[in-house]
């Protein structure tokens, strides 16, 4: 199997501007995620990172051409991501690049643009225990994952989560306060696979949690499949003449 | 709009054999459900009831022909329901009759036969508070329903719930113990609409809860639509000659 | 049941600039569609029309507030529709307004914005016979519709059609040349129902076909349900305190 | 990657009783399918075959325990398959074994039992050309497959096909007579993946068609994934005490 080329993108603002968050994530949220993927997937992946302040946000056409799976973390700077870059990423996803959208990335331009809905939800930051239950144990993303994952302190995300009907609801979370949330959901758009996973917040060390790392590693492997199977290719319009297929050589 | 002919079916064993349950449901679980539907839907429905001990379990071909929506409650006597009656009900559902399967009915012959999976789940009877959250507020079954419904004491049902991917996950519950459950899910099989709703247990007066009654009333209206739109008709095989449709009169 | 307020939108360019198309649709494509809805739905609807050249394309906030279901026909002027209007329509759909997207509207801004994919397809304008087969006879949109609908001359639209997995594939078409197309598909986005229906082209009098009119009338009734059930309301974010629901009065 | 253990099951009646069919399939339909899989998948698979007349139809518990993916071809002898064996196969599928159901197997006990619907359709045996179009090019089963596959002579299968909404409609066929059919559809039931593929009839040498063989080979690889990922395990009921998960050792 080919090596999966992974790019972890993070807006990287909290870590620069809030010392208490820099203490939790000394290498940035992207650094924590990247180290988890490298640790769990080893030689099956190469992992790069990029942040908002990089030229073109670190998401040039060249970089995207070298990316099989993109992970996206953003929160307070969604609006600062350029529309041009978002459209570039969108086209790449439709062409087969995998996309993992994390936590507050539910409100990112790329996620709402690909899904079309508001992606709004209920939230409360009160350090509650989150239990992440597997609803689709057969899904590759759930492989080897605790049922439930116990996260001692987390921001609460609650229903209603305004997303289109997912292909699969892999995980459902409950919180100490009683709320529930579809915390792990998958979508297919064009040739691309998308996985949204909500656990993970700048104020809690969630991306060091072994089980959260396991989920992200599984997600990367699952989302990489189209990119490994065929070159990136956006769906396009065609205008064939009648009977065109009778003139084609048949492949065997 | 035509009157919806509703039949509430209950195995009716607990109420006959356990006095403490007869006290909670003096008219049977079916009686409680039927009175709720009559109260909320009024002249839009006629409501009948039937129990396991009736001849043919009260589910003769004649009765089913007079039924637009069937509600099903069973628990300890699933195996006593005759296969012939189950097949009759199944065919009627495929032909367009609505079906609401309630609580422990997840293990009924009719539900597992229509869905094909084990329909297994986790459970615990410890009088926990259940919160029923709406995940699909746009669905007719969620109309006018509290978010969340608070049920003070309930049996816990938890994931994984082994069902095929539902058309819609309308409700998701959490319990005091932290578990979660897809407590309101819809399916379409043949021409029939199926709604499974888990809140409701023989040991707790859940079927008197105004919001649970609201959900069941909404469910009945939603599941009745195919039956009101066209006569019951099971999908069948056809063997048309080539070009048959060119010889048909076109309707306008 | 309340009257359904319908707005038929058409870019209305072909009819102004090509006399042969003005002959087919002397009252515009919007006029033909509107007359079909009025004829079939009678007092159940009020039908208005609007075109691209109207102020704000005839889609002001006031007009949209008075619209339960919007039909959209566009082709050569998609780019001339203002982004601001598209966003206004999108928000209204997410809030519960029904949307029927017709034929070449697959490439409209509003459709691709709501779905997130390219919505590309194969096409050929060669006056082929289209047969529209019902794949989901149980769906309200298929009620009373011929199986198949026979359209003597039509533009061919073929797979692959790059859309997210639909809620329901109601119709599948074949063409004389052998191609197939998912010609009637439904989606839910936010609180809104969306129906895409491909038969209908400026060069053929398809919108006078009694069966095509039947499908559109059924589509309007189906898509109107959320708007008739509750006021338009976009999903929004909330930030409730812990235990907030225990302090709410319970509705019954 | 582990070797995929494949079992090709065929009722094997036509080949024994009709000489013209024995001429088309001298090694049986199962033999033709098995040779195609061996040719295309090589050392990635071991391929066994079994027929109705074998003891326990060749589907003993021991054999099924050694099977990752089962292919099923049946037609005139569906009723002769024992209910006990069907239940054994069903449990194995729910536990993670892949299942490919072929052509007239749409009416097999195992397929209708797993799906719950009638699985009825329209049909006509008139040697028509079938064109198999890819509707989901991103699906692993469509990888490297002609668009369209051209099958010169085939039995026609047409809509409506009474199945639950599939996870994916991978292929849609058209026939010379104009009918259409969802000819390649996927389902998940329990931990098992199911692929139904209609091209393939005893009267035509369809299972020697290189592209049909490609589809079946892709289907086997796709359906094998759960079996390769984890031991077969039917979903089961659990009855945990409150807080049980707090007492578990956490895995990392």
JSON list of N, CA and C in Angstrom, two decimals, chain D residues 7 9-10 50-60 72 80-83 85-86 88:
[
{"chain": "D", "resi": 7, "resn": "UNK", "atom": "N", "xyz": [-16.21, -18.24, -0.96]},
{"chain": "D", "resi": 7, "resn": "UNK", "atom": "CA", "xyz": [-17.01, -19.41, -1.30]},
{"chain": "D", "resi": 7, "resn": "UNK", "atom": "C", "xyz": [-18.08, -18.99, -2.31]},
{"chain": "D", "resi": 9, "resn": "UNK", "atom": "N", "xyz": [-21.37, -19.99, -4.07]},
{"chain": "D", "resi": 9, "resn": "UNK", "atom": "CA", "xyz": [-22.47, -20.94, -3.94]},
{"chain": "D", "resi": 9, "resn": "UNK", "atom": "C", "xyz": [-23.42, -20.80, -5.12]},
{"chain": "D", "resi": 10, "resn": "UNK", "atom": "N", "xyz": [-23.84, -21.95, -5.64]},
{"chain": "D", "resi": 10, "resn": "UNK", "atom": "CA", "xyz": [-24.75, -21.97, -6.78]},
{"chain": "D", "resi": 10, "resn": "UNK", "atom": "C", "xyz": [-25.74, -23.09, -6.55]},
{"chain": "D", "resi": 50, "resn": "UNK", "atom": "N", "xyz": [-19.60, -24.44, -3.77]},
{"chain": "D", "resi": 50, "resn": "UNK", "atom": "CA", "xyz": [-20.55, -25.35, -3.14]},
{"chain": "D", "resi": 50, "resn": "UNK", "atom": "C", "xyz": [-21.86, -25.27, -3.89]},
{"chain": "D", "resi": 51, "resn": "UNK", "atom": "N", "xyz": [-22.63, -26.35, -3.86]},
{"chain": "D", "resi": 51, "resn": "UNK", "atom": "CA", "xyz": [-23.93, -26.35, -4.55]},
{"chain": "D", "resi": 51, "resn": "UNK", "atom": "C", "xyz": [-25.02, -26.91, -3.64]},
{"chain": "D", "resi": 52, "resn": "UNK", "atom": "N", "xyz": [-26.24, -26.66, -4.08]},
{"chain": "D", "resi": 52, "resn": "UNK", "atom": "CA", "xyz": [-27.42, -27.05, -3.31]},
{"chain": "D", "resi": 52, "resn": "UNK", "atom": "C", "xyz": [-27.39, -28.52, -2.90]},
{"chain": "D", "resi": 53, "resn": "UNK", "atom": "N", "xyz": [-26.96, -29.39, -3.82]},
{"chain": "D", "resi": 53, "resn": "UNK", "atom": "CA", "xyz": [-27.04, -30.83, -3.57]},
{"chain": "D", "resi": 53, "resn": "UNK", "atom": "C", "xyz": [-25.95, -31.34, -2.63]},
{"chain": "D", "resi": 54, "resn": "UNK", "atom": "N", "xyz": [-24.99, -30.51, -2.28]},
{"chain": "D", "resi": 54, "resn": "UNK", "atom": "CA", "xyz": [-23.98, -30.93, -1.30]},
{"chain": "D", "resi": 54, "resn": "UNK", "atom": "C", "xyz": [-24.65, -31.14, 0.07]},
{"chain": "D", "resi": 55, "resn": "UNK", "atom": "N", "xyz": [-24.05, -31.97, 0.93]},
{"chain": "D", "resi": 55, "resn": "UNK", "atom": "CA", "xyz": [-24.58, -32.11, 2.29]},
{"chain": "D", "resi": 55, "resn": "UNK", "atom": "C", "xyz": [-24.66, -30.73, 2.97]},
{"chain": "D", "resi": 56, "resn": "UNK", "atom": "N", "xyz": [-25.77, -30.44, 3.59]},
{"chain": "D", "resi": 56, "resn": "UNK", "atom": "CA", "xyz": [-26.02, -29.10, 4.18]},
{"chain": "D", "resi": 56, "resn": "UNK", "atom": "C", "xyz": [-25.82, -28.01, 3.12]},
{"chain": "D", "resi": 57, "resn": "UNK", "atom": "N", "xyz": [-26.07, -28.34, 1.88]},
{"chain": "D", "resi": 57, "resn": "UNK", "atom": "CA", "xyz": [-25.86, -27.42, 0.75]},
{"chain": "D", "resi": 57, "resn": "UNK", "atom": "C", "xyz": [-24.41, -26.92, 0.69]},
{"chain": "D", "resi": 58, "resn": "UNK", "atom": "N", "xyz": [-23.52, -27.63, 1.31]},
{"chain": "D", "resi": 58, "resn": "UNK", "atom": "CA", "xyz": [-22.12, -27.18, 1.32]},
{"chain": "D", "resi": 58, "resn": "UNK", "atom": "C", "xyz": [-21.89, -25.98, 2.21]},
{"chain": "D", "resi": 59, "resn": "UNK", "atom": "N", "xyz": [-22.84, -25.74, 3.11]},
{"chain": "D", "resi": 59, "resn": "UNK", "atom": "CA", "xyz": [-22.77, -24.55, 3.96]},
{"chain": "D", "resi": 59, "resn": "UNK", "atom": "C", "xyz": [-22.84, -24.92, 5.44]},
{"chain": "D", "resi": 60, "resn": "UNK", "atom": "N", "xyz": [-22.03, -25.90, 5.81]},
{"chain": "D", "resi": 60, "resn": "UNK", "atom": "CA", "xyz": [-21.97, -26.29, 7.22]},
{"chain": "D", "resi": 60, "resn": "UNK", "atom": "C", "xyz": [-21.37, -25.16, 8.05]},
{"chain": "D", "resi": 72, "resn": "UNK", "atom": "N", "xyz": [-23.68, -15.79, -3.96]},
{"chain": "D", "resi": 72, "resn": "UNK", "atom": "CA", "xyz": [-24.91, -16.60, -3.98]},
{"chain": "D", "resi": 72, "resn": "UNK", "atom": "C", "xyz": [-25.63, -16.47, -5.31]},
{"chain": "D", "resi": 80, "resn": "UNK", "atom": "N", "xyz": [-35.87, -24.85, -2.00]},
{"chain": "D", "resi": 80, "resn": "UNK", "atom": "CA", "xyz": [-35.23, -26.08, -1.53]},
{"chain": "D", "resi": 80, "resn": "UNK", "atom": "C", "xyz": [-34.08, -25.81, -0.57]},
{"chain": "D", "resi": 81, "resn": "UNK", "atom": "N", "xyz": [-33.74, -24.56, -0.41]},
{"chain": "D", "resi": 81, "resn": "UNK", "atom": "CA", "xyz": [-32.67, -24.23, 0.55]},
{"chain": "D", "resi": 81, "resn": "UNK", "atom": "C", "xyz": [-33.28, -24.27, 1.95]},
{"chain": "D", "resi": 82, "resn": "UNK", "atom": "N", "xyz": [-32.64, -25.00, 2.84]},
{"chain": "D", "resi": 82, "resn": "UNK", "atom": "CA", "xyz": [-33.23, -25.20, 4.17]},
{"chain": "D", "resi": 82, "resn": "UNK", "atom": "C", "xyz": [-33.19, -23.93, 4.99]},
{"chain": "D", "resi": 83, "resn": "UNK", "atom": "N", "xyz": [-34.26, -23.70, 5.74]},
{"chain": "D", "resi": 83, "resn": "UNK", "atom": "CA", "xyz": [-34.34, -22.50, 6.58]},
{"chain": "D", "resi": 83, "resn": "UNK", "atom": "C", "xyz": [-33.21, -22.46, 7.60]},
{"chain": "D", "resi": 85, "resn": "UNK", "atom": "N", "xyz": [-30.16, -23.56, 7.25]},
{"chain": "D", "resi": 85, "resn": "UNK", "atom": "CA", "xyz": [-28.92, -23.10, 6.61]},
{"chain": "D", "resi": 85, "resn": "UNK", "atom": "C", "xyz": [-29.00, -21.59, 6.35]},
{"chain": "D", "resi": 86, "resn": "UNK", "atom": "N", "xyz": [-30.17, -21.14, 5.91]},
{"chain": "D", "resi": 86, "resn": "UNK", "atom": "CA", "xyz": [-30.33, -19.71, 5.64]},
{"chain": "D", "resi": 86, "resn": "UNK", "atom": "C", "xyz": [-30.08, -18.90, 6.91]},
{"chain": "D", "resi": 88, "resn": "UNK", "atom": "N", "xyz": [-28.28, -19.77, 9.43]},
{"chain": "D", "resi": 88, "resn": "UNK", "atom": "CA", "xyz": [-26.85, -19.86, 9.73]},
{"chain": "D", "resi": 88, "resn": "UNK", "atom": "C", "xyz": [-26.05, -18.85, 8.90]}
]
